[in-house]
XYZ file of C-alpha atoms in Angstrom:
654
model
C 0.080 0.214 0.304
C 1.418 3.738 -1.165
C 2.417 5.721 1.986
C 1.501 9.030 2.749
C 5.024 12.120 2.266
C 2.963 14.660 3.266
C 1.462 16.237 6.559
C -1.866 17.378 6.100
C -2.001 20.574 4.605
C 1.364 21.065 2.698
C 0.851 21.609 -0.616
C 1.628 18.750 -3.578
C 5.033 20.668 -4.454
C 6.588 20.335 -0.895
C 6.618 16.173 -1.513
C 10.158 17.195 -3.303
C 12.060 18.063 0.365
C 10.114 15.777 2.468
C 10.985 11.384 2.946
C 8.030 9.271 3.241
C 6.679 7.431 6.572
C 6.854 5.098 7.962
C 8.124 2.048 10.492
C 9.402 -0.769 8.877
C 10.365 -3.957 10.240
C 14.270 -4.761 10.454
C 16.305 -6.647 7.504
C 19.546 -8.563 8.458
C 22.859 -7.353 7.165
C 25.595 -8.968 7.859
C 27.381 -6.695 9.528
C 31.329 -6.061 8.680
C 32.550 -4.074 11.894
C 29.988 -3.407 14.454
C 27.778 0.269 14.274
C 28.916 2.606 15.052
C 27.579 5.278 18.221
C 25.246 7.260 16.819
C 26.576 11.472 17.420
C 25.690 14.141 18.870
C 23.102 16.421 16.775
C 24.718 19.225 17.380
C 27.077 18.758 14.738
C 24.869 18.370 11.974
C 23.926 21.054 9.758
C 20.869 21.327 8.563
C 19.081 21.289 5.047
C 19.810 23.942 2.456
C 16.147 25.685 1.626
C 14.740 23.013 0.180
C 15.070 23.333 -4.137
C 11.090 23.745 -3.863
C 8.667 22.577 -7.258
C 9.883 21.941 -10.876
C 7.318 23.480 -14.136
C 6.979 21.342 -16.694
C 10.240 21.662 -19.218
C 11.706 23.823 -16.162
C 15.308 23.161 -15.162
C 18.211 22.277 -15.842
C 17.488 20.458 -11.505
C 20.406 18.437 -10.510
C 19.047 15.130 -9.192
C 21.622 12.062 -7.858
C 20.182 9.246 -6.726
C 23.016 7.331 -4.057
C 22.272 3.354 -4.065
C 22.956 0.325 -1.435
C 23.596 -2.369 -3.382
C 24.685 -4.145 -0.079
C 23.435 -6.775 2.181
C 19.275 -6.319 1.872
C 18.923 -3.615 -0.302
C 21.520 -6.170 -2.422
C 19.072 -9.014 -1.147
C 16.094 -7.039 -2.112
C 17.668 -5.616 -5.303
C 14.113 -6.234 -7.725
C 12.538 -4.160 -5.748
C 14.764 -0.964 -5.069
C 16.640 -1.664 -8.548
C 12.134 -1.266 -9.962
C 11.832 1.555 -7.674
C 14.277 3.736 -8.897
C 13.895 2.299 -12.588
C 10.291 4.240 -12.135
C 11.313 7.462 -10.997
C 14.027 7.779 -13.093
C 10.944 6.104 -16.161
C 8.386 8.882 -14.855
C 11.152 11.560 -15.295
C 12.407 11.104 -18.756
C 7.355 10.960 -18.869
C 7.422 14.923 -17.261
C 9.723 16.417 -18.745
C 9.670 17.502 -21.833
C 13.176 19.331 -23.097
C 16.384 17.755 -23.082
C 18.232 19.705 -20.823
C 15.631 20.675 -18.186
C 16.101 17.797 -15.963
C 19.428 15.693 -15.108
C 19.697 12.606 -13.088
C 23.065 10.632 -11.847
C 23.372 7.622 -9.792
C 26.017 5.988 -7.587
C 25.960 2.448 -6.640
C 27.520 1.495 -3.481
C 28.466 -0.880 -0.632
C 32.028 -1.790 0.369
C 32.979 1.301 -1.949
C 31.227 3.336 -4.125
C 30.979 2.065 -7.376
C 29.087 2.213 -10.830
C 28.839 5.846 -11.074
C 26.575 6.985 -13.647
C 27.318 9.087 -15.719
C 30.854 8.940 -14.376
C 31.279 11.896 -12.062
C 28.500 14.653 -14.074
C 24.466 14.289 -14.476
C 22.847 12.235 -17.146
C 20.092 14.474 -19.308
C 16.572 12.442 -18.639
C 15.740 12.704 -21.991
C 18.915 10.548 -23.819
C 18.106 7.935 -25.447
C 17.765 5.396 -23.749
C 18.242 6.875 -20.010
C 16.340 4.831 -18.406
C 17.243 1.477 -20.238
C 21.182 2.560 -18.396
C 20.101 3.148 -14.817
C 18.237 -0.075 -15.131
C 21.075 -1.670 -16.681
C 23.855 0.388 -14.230
C 21.733 -1.214 -10.889
C 21.356 -4.587 -12.560
C 25.793 -4.948 -12.294
C 26.229 -3.097 -9.535
C 24.921 -5.689 -6.181
C 27.445 -7.240 -3.652
C 25.533 -9.398 -1.106
C 29.464 -10.140 0.837
C 29.846 -6.531 0.607
C 29.667 -3.549 3.578
C 27.905 -0.064 4.063
C 30.046 2.443 2.875
C 29.259 5.898 4.100
C 32.447 7.701 3.317
C 32.926 6.384 0.072
C 29.640 6.884 -1.230
C 29.447 11.359 0.647
C 32.836 11.380 -1.489
C 31.523 10.184 -4.711
C 28.571 12.499 -4.789
C 31.418 15.296 -4.124
C 32.706 14.782 -7.473
C 29.549 16.073 -9.275
C 29.734 19.563 -9.402
C 26.231 20.393 -8.461
C 23.218 18.506 -6.903
C 20.531 19.809 -6.111
C 18.694 17.343 -4.330
C 20.140 13.812 -3.081
C 17.866 10.580 -2.580
C 20.623 8.426 -0.158
C 18.753 5.199 -0.260
C 19.701 2.708 2.329
C 18.921 0.285 4.880
C 22.780 -0.695 6.567
C 24.689 0.846 9.119
C 28.019 2.366 8.039
C 30.242 -0.482 8.104
C 34.157 -0.359 6.057
C 35.812 2.466 5.570
C 35.832 5.455 7.996
C 33.111 4.915 10.510
C 33.536 7.367 12.907
C 30.479 9.212 11.757
C 31.827 12.904 12.397
C 33.771 12.168 9.841
C 31.403 10.820 6.886
C 28.613 13.921 8.702
C 31.354 15.868 7.962
C 30.976 15.216 4.520
C 27.295 15.286 4.644
C 27.492 18.790 6.010
C 29.836 20.375 3.061
C 27.352 19.522 0.776
C 24.133 21.078 2.547
C 26.326 24.202 3.073
C 27.861 26.822 0.804
C 28.479 27.387 -1.629
C 27.104 23.950 -2.741
C 23.703 23.904 -0.321
C 22.212 20.306 -1.650
C 19.291 19.326 -0.144
C 19.899 15.494 1.466
C 16.864 13.517 1.598
C 17.373 10.325 3.471
C 15.304 6.684 2.708
C 16.166 4.235 4.998
C 14.787 1.126 4.062
C 14.325 -1.138 7.590
C 16.933 -0.290 9.392
C 17.613 0.990 12.290
C 17.406 5.591 13.015
C 19.973 5.692 15.072
C 22.472 3.164 14.047
C 21.902 3.958 10.120
C 22.529 7.145 11.113
C 19.990 8.902 8.417
C 19.719 11.237 10.979
C 23.298 13.450 10.373
C 22.421 12.987 6.271
C 19.350 15.254 7.352
C 18.362 16.380 10.276
C 17.139 15.166 13.865
C 13.167 14.925 13.154
C 11.548 11.644 11.992
C 8.042 13.911 9.245
C 5.163 13.416 10.646
C 6.177 11.711 14.146
C 7.603 14.949 15.380
C 8.197 17.932 13.718
C 7.388 20.447 11.148
C 8.532 20.849 7.595
C 9.988 24.550 9.216
C 12.531 22.433 11.419
C 13.915 21.419 8.692
C 14.147 17.107 8.531
C 12.666 15.104 6.224
C 14.509 11.622 6.596
C 11.925 8.187 7.089
C 11.856 4.689 6.754
C 10.283 3.193 3.947
C 9.952 -1.125 3.372
C 10.478 -2.331 -0.476
C 7.075 -2.795 -1.355
C 5.604 0.379 -1.261
C 9.104 2.295 -2.102
C 8.728 1.666 -5.906
C 5.346 3.807 -5.711
C 6.548 6.319 -3.220
C 9.402 7.301 -5.700
C 7.138 7.367 -8.675
C 4.655 10.012 -6.024
C 8.081 12.200 -5.639
C 9.102 12.450 -9.288
C 5.173 12.833 -10.467
C 5.765 15.709 -7.172
C 8.750 18.173 -8.427
C 6.564 19.160 -11.431
C 3.934 21.106 -10.576
C 1.400 22.853 -13.338
C -1.261 24.707 -11.070
C -1.613 28.318 -10.815
C -2.000 30.053 -7.993
C -5.267 31.204 -5.921
C -4.811 35.065 -6.129
C -7.779 37.163 -4.483
C -7.789 41.196 -5.325
C -9.138 43.385 -2.649
C -12.349 44.798 -3.882
C -12.579 48.255 -5.468
C -10.960 51.160 -2.930
C -12.037 55.213 -2.789
C -10.448 57.089 -1.509
C -9.586 61.003 -0.803
C -5.754 63.052 -1.619
C -3.975 63.552 1.438
C -3.345 66.944 2.060
C -1.415 69.326 -0.175
C -1.364 65.737 -3.046
C -2.719 65.225 -5.403
C -3.196 61.587 -5.281
C -2.491 59.660 -2.368
C -0.825 56.521 -0.966
C -2.389 54.012 -0.771
C -1.596 50.374 0.994
C -3.276 47.130 -0.298
C -3.818 44.245 0.655
C -4.007 41.607 -2.393
C -3.452 37.049 -0.882
C -2.510 34.396 -3.288
C -2.075 30.560 -2.308
C 0.062 28.031 -4.098
C 1.400 24.822 -3.855
C 5.053 25.610 -3.668
C 7.663 27.397 -2.160
C 8.273 30.618 -2.460
C 5.697 31.558 -5.139
C 5.937 35.989 -5.796
C 3.194 38.523 -5.738
C 3.722 41.712 -7.754
C 1.234 44.025 -8.002
C 1.297 47.588 -10.500
C 1.519 49.378 -9.144
C 2.119 47.973 -6.096
C 1.092 48.981 -2.479
C 2.599 52.200 -0.683
C 2.221 54.324 -3.949
C 1.167 56.760 -5.060
C -1.537 56.830 -6.940
C -3.676 59.634 -8.598
C -6.556 61.832 -8.483
C -8.922 59.790 -10.825
C -9.165 56.075 -11.235
C -6.236 53.129 -11.676
C -6.804 50.023 -12.693
C -4.202 47.849 -10.344
C -2.813 44.675 -12.017
C -1.462 41.715 -8.923
C 0.364 38.785 -10.342
C 1.197 35.969 -8.588
C 3.946 33.593 -9.947
C 5.421 30.496 -8.878
C 8.077 28.747 -8.727
C 6.943 26.669 -12.017
C 6.137 29.916 -13.140
C 2.729 28.821 -12.823
C 1.185 32.482 -13.324
C -2.700 34.110 -12.266
C -4.206 37.151 -12.125
C -6.387 39.492 -10.601
C -7.346 43.069 -11.337
C -9.487 46.229 -8.702
C -9.732 49.780 -9.290
C -7.790 52.160 -6.849
C -10.224 55.669 -7.253
C -8.276 58.669 -5.224
C -10.944 61.727 -5.178
C -9.750 65.090 -5.192
C -11.059 66.447 -2.036
C -9.258 69.161 -1.281
C -10.617 72.623 -2.279
C -7.734 75.669 -3.428
C -5.939 78.040 -1.549
C -7.505 81.404 -2.499
C -5.606 84.843 -1.295
C -7.900 87.808 -1.307
C -6.333 91.028 -2.533
C -5.761 93.647 0.353
C -8.761 95.680 0.556
C -9.126 99.267 -1.854
C -10.544 102.631 -1.271
C -10.111 104.826 -4.556
C -11.951 107.622 -6.340
C -14.598 107.773 -8.075
C -13.079 108.089 -11.255
C -10.323 105.386 -10.901
C -11.386 102.099 -12.679
C -12.945 99.168 -10.010
C -11.597 96.967 -12.870
C -9.313 93.681 -11.027
C -5.729 95.055 -13.465
C -6.947 98.517 -10.680
C -7.525 97.053 -7.389
C -5.876 94.320 -7.509
C -6.542 89.960 -8.503
C -6.523 86.998 -5.915
C -4.184 83.544 -6.574
C -4.697 80.454 -5.892
C -2.859 77.187 -5.513
C -4.625 73.788 -5.954
C -2.698 70.676 -4.925
C -4.268 69.746 -8.469
C -4.106 72.540 -10.249
C -5.875 75.856 -10.526
C -9.049 75.134 -13.253
C -9.778 79.653 -12.919
C -10.548 82.356 -10.705
C -13.491 84.738 -11.743
C -15.571 87.382 -9.218
C -18.660 88.730 -9.362
C -19.458 92.375 -8.042
C -22.371 93.307 -5.421
C -22.450 97.061 -5.077
C -24.274 98.879 -2.056
C -25.160 102.673 -2.258
C -22.889 104.709 -0.414
C -24.921 108.779 0.186
C -24.178 110.199 -3.260
C -24.319 109.045 -6.261
C -20.567 108.022 -6.702
C -19.579 107.116 -3.861
C -20.422 103.351 -3.241
C -18.796 100.060 -1.904
C -18.428 97.315 -4.030
C -18.440 93.831 -2.117
C -16.099 91.753 -4.892
C -16.355 87.973 -4.334
C -13.660 85.791 -5.919
C -13.948 82.546 -6.661
C -10.907 79.918 -7.430
C -12.202 76.159 -8.863
C -9.800 73.915 -9.400
C -8.872 71.130 -12.109
C -12.478 68.602 -10.407
C -14.616 72.007 -9.776
C -13.371 72.109 -5.867
C -14.460 75.788 -5.360
C -13.440 77.810 -2.347
C -14.451 82.029 -2.216
C -13.184 85.316 -0.199
C -14.150 88.468 0.038
C -12.772 92.622 -1.279
C -13.941 94.983 -0.045
C -13.597 98.443 -2.583
C -14.842 101.276 -1.152
C -15.709 104.132 -4.180
C -15.777 107.625 -2.743
C -15.959 110.763 -4.223
C -13.848 114.033 -2.077
C -12.074 115.687 -5.431
C -14.239 119.247 -5.190
C -14.605 120.491 -9.094
C -11.491 122.683 -10.606
C -13.718 125.903 -11.392
C -13.203 128.458 -13.695
C -14.041 131.767 -13.473
C -14.471 133.996 -16.574
C -12.122 136.782 -15.986
C -12.719 140.393 -14.495
C -15.345 142.527 -16.332
C -15.469 146.591 -15.877
C -19.078 147.293 -17.380
C -21.279 150.728 -17.823
C -24.232 149.162 -16.911
C -25.280 145.625 -17.683
C -24.013 143.037 -14.796
C -25.336 139.931 -15.503
C -24.119 137.080 -17.041
C -24.964 137.342 -20.049
C -23.326 140.549 -20.332
C -19.675 139.994 -18.279
C -19.800 135.177 -18.268
C -20.852 132.543 -17.081
C -18.411 130.521 -14.845
C -17.326 127.342 -16.063
C -16.163 123.250 -14.368
C -15.317 119.613 -14.363
C -15.478 117.076 -11.921
C -13.533 114.085 -12.000
C -16.542 112.027 -12.166
C -19.593 114.261 -12.306
C -20.735 115.532 -15.841
C -24.067 117.818 -14.780
C -22.530 119.934 -12.585
C -24.468 122.686 -10.375
C -22.865 126.320 -11.515
C -24.131 129.307 -9.133
C -23.011 132.278 -8.365
C -23.831 134.885 -5.680
C -22.969 139.134 -5.641
C -21.277 140.713 -3.170
C -20.486 144.193 -3.490
C -17.146 145.607 -2.098
C -17.618 149.427 -2.671
C -19.980 152.566 -3.585
C -22.970 152.782 -5.517
C -23.849 150.555 -7.838
C -25.964 153.695 -9.493
C -23.091 155.789 -10.434
C -19.977 153.211 -9.620
C -19.600 150.306 -7.887
C -17.109 146.865 -7.232
C -18.570 143.390 -7.069
C -17.480 140.372 -6.143
C -19.489 137.799 -8.066
C -18.617 134.570 -5.688
C -19.307 131.007 -8.137
C -19.439 127.605 -6.691
C -19.159 125.007 -8.453
C -20.963 121.541 -6.412
C -20.878 117.976 -7.962
C -23.757 115.659 -6.578
C -21.543 114.394 -4.016
C -21.506 117.929 -2.840
C -18.612 118.485 -3.363
C -17.816 122.733 -4.044
C -15.331 124.868 -5.648
C -15.563 128.812 -6.146
C -13.632 131.349 -7.716
C -13.971 134.992 -7.416
C -14.577 137.441 -10.355
C -14.983 141.076 -10.031
C -17.557 143.432 -11.513
C -16.690 147.106 -12.284
C -19.477 149.013 -12.863
C -18.837 152.713 -13.371
C -21.599 155.209 -15.595
C -19.034 157.256 -16.622
C -19.390 156.786 -19.769
C -22.995 157.518 -20.126
C -22.372 160.853 -18.310
C -20.139 161.429 -20.764
C -22.972 160.577 -23.816
C -24.837 163.872 -21.303
C -22.032 165.698 -21.703
C -21.696 165.524 -25.401
C -24.764 168.176 -26.017
C -22.175 170.240 -23.917
C -21.519 171.321 -20.142
C -24.195 170.607 -17.176
C -25.036 173.590 -15.028
C -26.131 173.410 -11.634
C -27.257 177.319 -9.978
C -27.790 180.650 -11.491
C -25.538 184.056 -11.651
C -22.469 183.664 -9.722
C -23.472 180.308 -7.181
C -23.646 177.661 -10.140
C -21.723 174.154 -9.879
C -20.352 173.589 -13.634
C -19.498 169.838 -15.054
C -17.611 170.495 -18.577
C -17.895 167.672 -20.545
C -14.291 164.937 -19.912
C -14.820 165.677 -16.487
C -17.584 162.742 -16.289
C -15.599 160.845 -13.801
C -16.263 163.627 -10.995
C -20.551 162.233 -11.360
C -19.276 158.886 -9.717
C -15.957 160.404 -7.121
C -19.896 162.813 -5.639
C -22.646 160.447 -5.938
C -24.198 158.785 -4.522
C -24.150 162.728 -1.629
C -22.994 161.834 1.666
C -24.555 164.767 3.350
C -28.166 165.824 4.817
C -29.103 168.774 4.796
C -29.894 170.647 1.935
C -28.798 174.011 0.998
C -27.529 176.668 -1.279
C -24.736 176.665 -2.964
C -21.399 178.926 -1.587
C -21.136 181.992 -3.702
C -18.625 181.560 -6.500
C -18.582 179.314 -9.259
C -17.979 176.238 -9.483
C -16.556 173.935 -12.427
C -15.338 170.790 -11.999
C -11.665 169.916 -12.790
C -8.460 167.752 -12.559
C -9.096 166.861 -8.641
C -12.597 166.890 -8.874
C -13.085 170.418 -6.486
C -16.156 172.415 -5.422
C -14.269 175.368 -4.673
C -16.104 176.218 -1.746
C -18.735 173.880 -1.681
C -18.206 171.069 0.554
C -16.531 167.374 0.150
C -16.443 164.507 1.723
C -13.085 164.656 3.550
C -12.814 161.105 3.156
C -15.080 159.926 0.249
C -14.497 162.802 -2.082
C -18.558 162.576 -2.148
C -20.508 166.199 -1.995
C -22.500 166.867 1.370
C -24.985 168.965 -0.519
C -28.834 166.529 -1.156
C -30.517 168.818 -2.849
C -27.108 169.527 -5.552
C -26.758 166.432 -5.413
C -30.711 165.192 -6.355
C -31.018 167.454 -8.368
C -27.110 166.781 -10.280
C -28.734 163.237 -11.040
C -31.944 164.479 -12.605
C -30.437 167.195 -14.387
C -28.185 164.288 -16.243
C -31.409 161.178 -17.210
C -33.178 164.686 -18.330
C -30.506 164.875 -20.770
C -30.387 161.441 -21.120
C -33.682 161.193 -21.977
C -35.349 164.629 -23.119
C -38.743 162.509 -22.893
C -38.042 162.968 -18.629
C -37.987 166.289 -19.049
C -41.493 167.053 -20.749
C -43.474 164.900 -18.246
C -45.834 166.043 -16.159
C -45.151 166.442 -12.240
C -49.333 165.182 -12.337
C -47.905 162.183 -13.863
C -45.562 161.149 -11.609
C -46.818 159.991 -8.192
C -45.307 161.999 -5.890
C -46.395 164.062 -3.107
C -45.438 167.055 -3.141
C -45.846 170.678 -0.410
C -47.821 173.416 -1.404
C -44.563 175.793 -1.248
C -43.007 173.581 -3.791
C -46.281 173.687 -5.742
C -46.600 177.589 -5.017
C -42.783 177.848 -6.817
C -43.777 175.766 -9.715
C -45.483 177.370 -13.377
C -48.730 176.303 -13.631
C -49.366 172.051 -15.000
C -45.519 171.470 -14.459
C -43.544 169.034 -16.214
C -40.098 167.691 -14.554
C -37.637 170.299 -16.710
C -39.961 172.953 -14.441
C -39.058 170.865 -11.785
C -34.800 171.878 -11.851
C -35.511 175.663 -13.436
C -36.615 176.306 -10.029
C -34.182 174.296 -8.208
C -31.495 175.171 -10.347
C -33.385 179.043 -8.511
C -32.826 177.850 -5.203
C -30.166 176.216 -5.625
C -28.335 179.412 -7.038
C -30.222 181.464 -4.576
C -27.421 181.953 -1.373
C -29.823 183.087 0.824
C -32.964 180.018 0.589
C -30.667 178.565 3.737
C -31.572 181.584 5.858
C -34.724 182.704 3.710
C -36.927 179.580 2.892
C -35.346 176.415 4.441
C -38.124 174.471 4.783
C -38.903 175.162 0.975
C -36.031 173.553 0.099
C -36.770 170.530 1.909
C -39.970 169.830 0.677
C -37.947 170.200 -2.909
C -36.015 167.938 -2.013
C -38.435 165.322 -1.250
C -39.972 166.034 -4.749
C -36.658 165.874 -6.103
C -36.221 162.434 -4.629
C -39.080 160.910 -5.122
C -39.239 161.869 -8.825
C -35.047 160.031 -8.765
C -36.278 157.244 -7.068
C -36.038 154.275 -9.569
C -34.656 155.842 -11.355
C -30.650 155.812 -12.992
C -28.659 156.828 -16.215
C -28.806 152.986 -17.038
C -32.368 153.614 -17.199
C -33.302 157.702 -17.190
């Protein structure tokens, strides 16, 4: 019955490096010398790593069979030889190309002899391989010989390289150097570097201690007290099961079954902070009946996976070259939004551009790349049209659609006043209107519809005759900013007075009490008038003619201003100039002018008097040097009538 070669759960390929099990009956053996004692296990070198499985056609794999041809093995030679022949035949059947598997045979008893081929291994695919092995074994049996481990192991040392040695014996070292330390040293050399030959000892019906198989392979017997990890592989076998066991072993040298691989489920994770991807670790499992299987994943665990889907391919390859693959997807999501930096808030004047070229642009960075930066404004009106606030919301989007926003505040103000330009200063005779003297103009940084106003401020003089007026112009924009300028307007009616004098001098009074205003002295009138005094009197007894200094001889003038002091002369002077400029005024009946007239004045006038009659009476009064003494009330009432006639009239509107 065929024996079990492996412990439960071991991969089939491990049959290469384990031994057969079983306890067999002890066979009789002629002893040449007493067997050596067992030696301490501390002097034994453990087997190297087992050779492992081989795939069909893989190699070259080198096997050396060392066969004991003495004593009881020799007696049972047909069975042992048949087992070895069957082993060789199975190897030839399983290999598919020359040079992939090589085998040699050493027969030994008293000495190692009949090595096949001589000192090297024979290609299993060579013609006649099985026949050569069979014929070779049939010629080597010597029933009277003794067992020589030393010779057999020394012969094995002559082979350049051997992966696996099957040492088959039923005997005990009885000749040669039987000191176990001597021949076990040879076995240790085979197992040690650089050879690293794995020795598989097969004992046939012999005492384990006496045949010293432990000194060849290791201290443990498989399936009894050891595990594969401890490296023990010696066993005992009987003749009847040897053939089937070696055939099973030959089968176990070749691995045709692919590994079993399991990929993880799809993985979906977010990116590592600041990275456009993530380092991902994962676990792929694979099992195989042979040891030394490799598992390669592309990309490997712990790789950096870019954002997006990546197909991972994992392939398990056993030592025989059988492969199995699986794939799964790793998807990395970009969960990191861009980092955006808004430009600083800015205060600008209303005429400045609020576009980002002037107010600044946001910047952004992203782990995977910025797709774009945009902005949107919300306007909040201020207190006036050109003052407002822009809330500018900046948005940065990355290439995967993540967005980040920030807010920039842009304040727009209108604090600059308009730029105003006054018309030139002007000197006019009568008309001081804007149409005559000109209008101010203004421009503004923001407002195109400015309000331009003016206000006249009299500075000096009486504008019926001569005055200086400051016209204060003001330009105001729609935010209330203002600018001002001043235009100086001089009103001088001298040209009109000269026009009145063009037809001859004007004389007031009579006889030796007169005031004469010749042509070219119209400027004196604007110095005299308006008068400064309040008491009407007659003229002084002299004929005063206006000269270069505009003096009126003894008729008094204000010492500071030069104005005449006599109101009666002043009103008479004005009225006579008005009549000269407007002769129709002189012909106007006093009854047509709504003035109250004292009877004293009326008695002095001719019936139904006109303005010229009033002037005649006035000249008589001014020329009467005694008027102030004789009829003072008369002068006062006459002054009232003159004032009433002159009221509302001017040389510009006589």
